[in-house]
Amino acid sequence: MGGAPLDRPVDRIDEDRSLTTRAREGDAEAREELLAHVHRLAHRYARARLGTYPAASELSADVAQEVCMAVLTALPAYDERGVPFEAFVYRIAAHKVADAQRAQARGPVTADVQGPAWPQGRVSSAEDDVVAADEASRLRDVLSTLSQKHQEVLILRVAVGLTARETADVLGSTPGAVRVLQHRALAALRDRWEVQ
C-alpha cells in the first residue's frame, strides 16, 4: 500500500483558500465549484464509512447532499482560524455520517437499488463480481477490527486522499503523529489480512 505521498502541493492549498474566500464573498461560480469539491469529498468519505449499510450508495449520496447543505448554510460565517476548509467539511461529514448510522439502526432495512439496465464499460463475469464482493467484504471485516482512530486515519488518508496535515487538522493532531498512526494502522491491517 506504499507509493507516492498523497500530500498536495502548497499552491493547490492556496487555490482552495482563494476559492473558499471568493465563495464566502458571494461569487456564485466559486460557490458552485466549492460545493462540487465538497460533494466529492463528502461522498467519498460517506461511501468509505457507510459501505456495509443497506442501500449504501443512496445513503452516501444523501449524506453528501446534507453535508453540502450544511456547508452552504455555514459558509457566510466560516472563519479559517488556521485550519483548512477541508477539515471543517470533514467535521460536518463525520457528524452527518453518525446521524445516518443512527437513523439506519432505528429504521427499516432496505434493499440496494440495482444499477443501470445496460452495462457501463467492460462487463465483468459473475466470478469477477463474486471475487470482488468477497474481497470488499473481507476488507471491511478486517478494517472493522482496527481501533476507531486507525480506521479514521486510513479512511481520511487512503480512501478520501487527504494530506497528513489535513488529516491532522481533522483529527486534532500533528502531521507527524498522523503518519505514525497511518503506518501502524497499515501494519495492523496487513497483519490481520494475512491471518484471515
CSV table of C-alpha atoms in Angstrom, one decimal, residues 114 119 122-137 140:
chain,number,residue,atom,x,y,z
A,114,GLN,CA,-29.9,-2.0,-9.0
A,119,PRO,CA,-23.7,-2.3,-18.7
A,122,ARG,CA,-16.3,-3.6,-19.5
A,123,VAL,CA,-18.7,-6.3,-18.5
A,124,SER,CA,-17.3,-8.5,-15.7
A,125,SER,CA,-18.1,-12.1,-15.3
A,126,ALA,CA,-20.2,-13.5,-12.4
A,127,GLU,CA,-16.9,-14.9,-11.0
A,128,ASP,CA,-15.2,-11.5,-11.1
A,129,ASP,CA,-18.2,-10.0,-9.3
A,130,VAL,CA,-18.2,-12.6,-6.6
A,131,VAL,CA,-14.4,-12.3,-6.0
A,132,ALA,CA,-14.6,-8.5,-5.9
A,133,ALA,CA,-17.6,-8.6,-3.5
A,134,ASP,CA,-15.8,-11.2,-1.3
A,135,GLU,CA,-12.6,-9.1,-1.1
A,136,ALA,CA,-14.5,-5.9,-0.3
A,137,SER,CA,-16.4,-7.7,2.4
A,140,ARG,CA,-14.5,-4.2,5.6
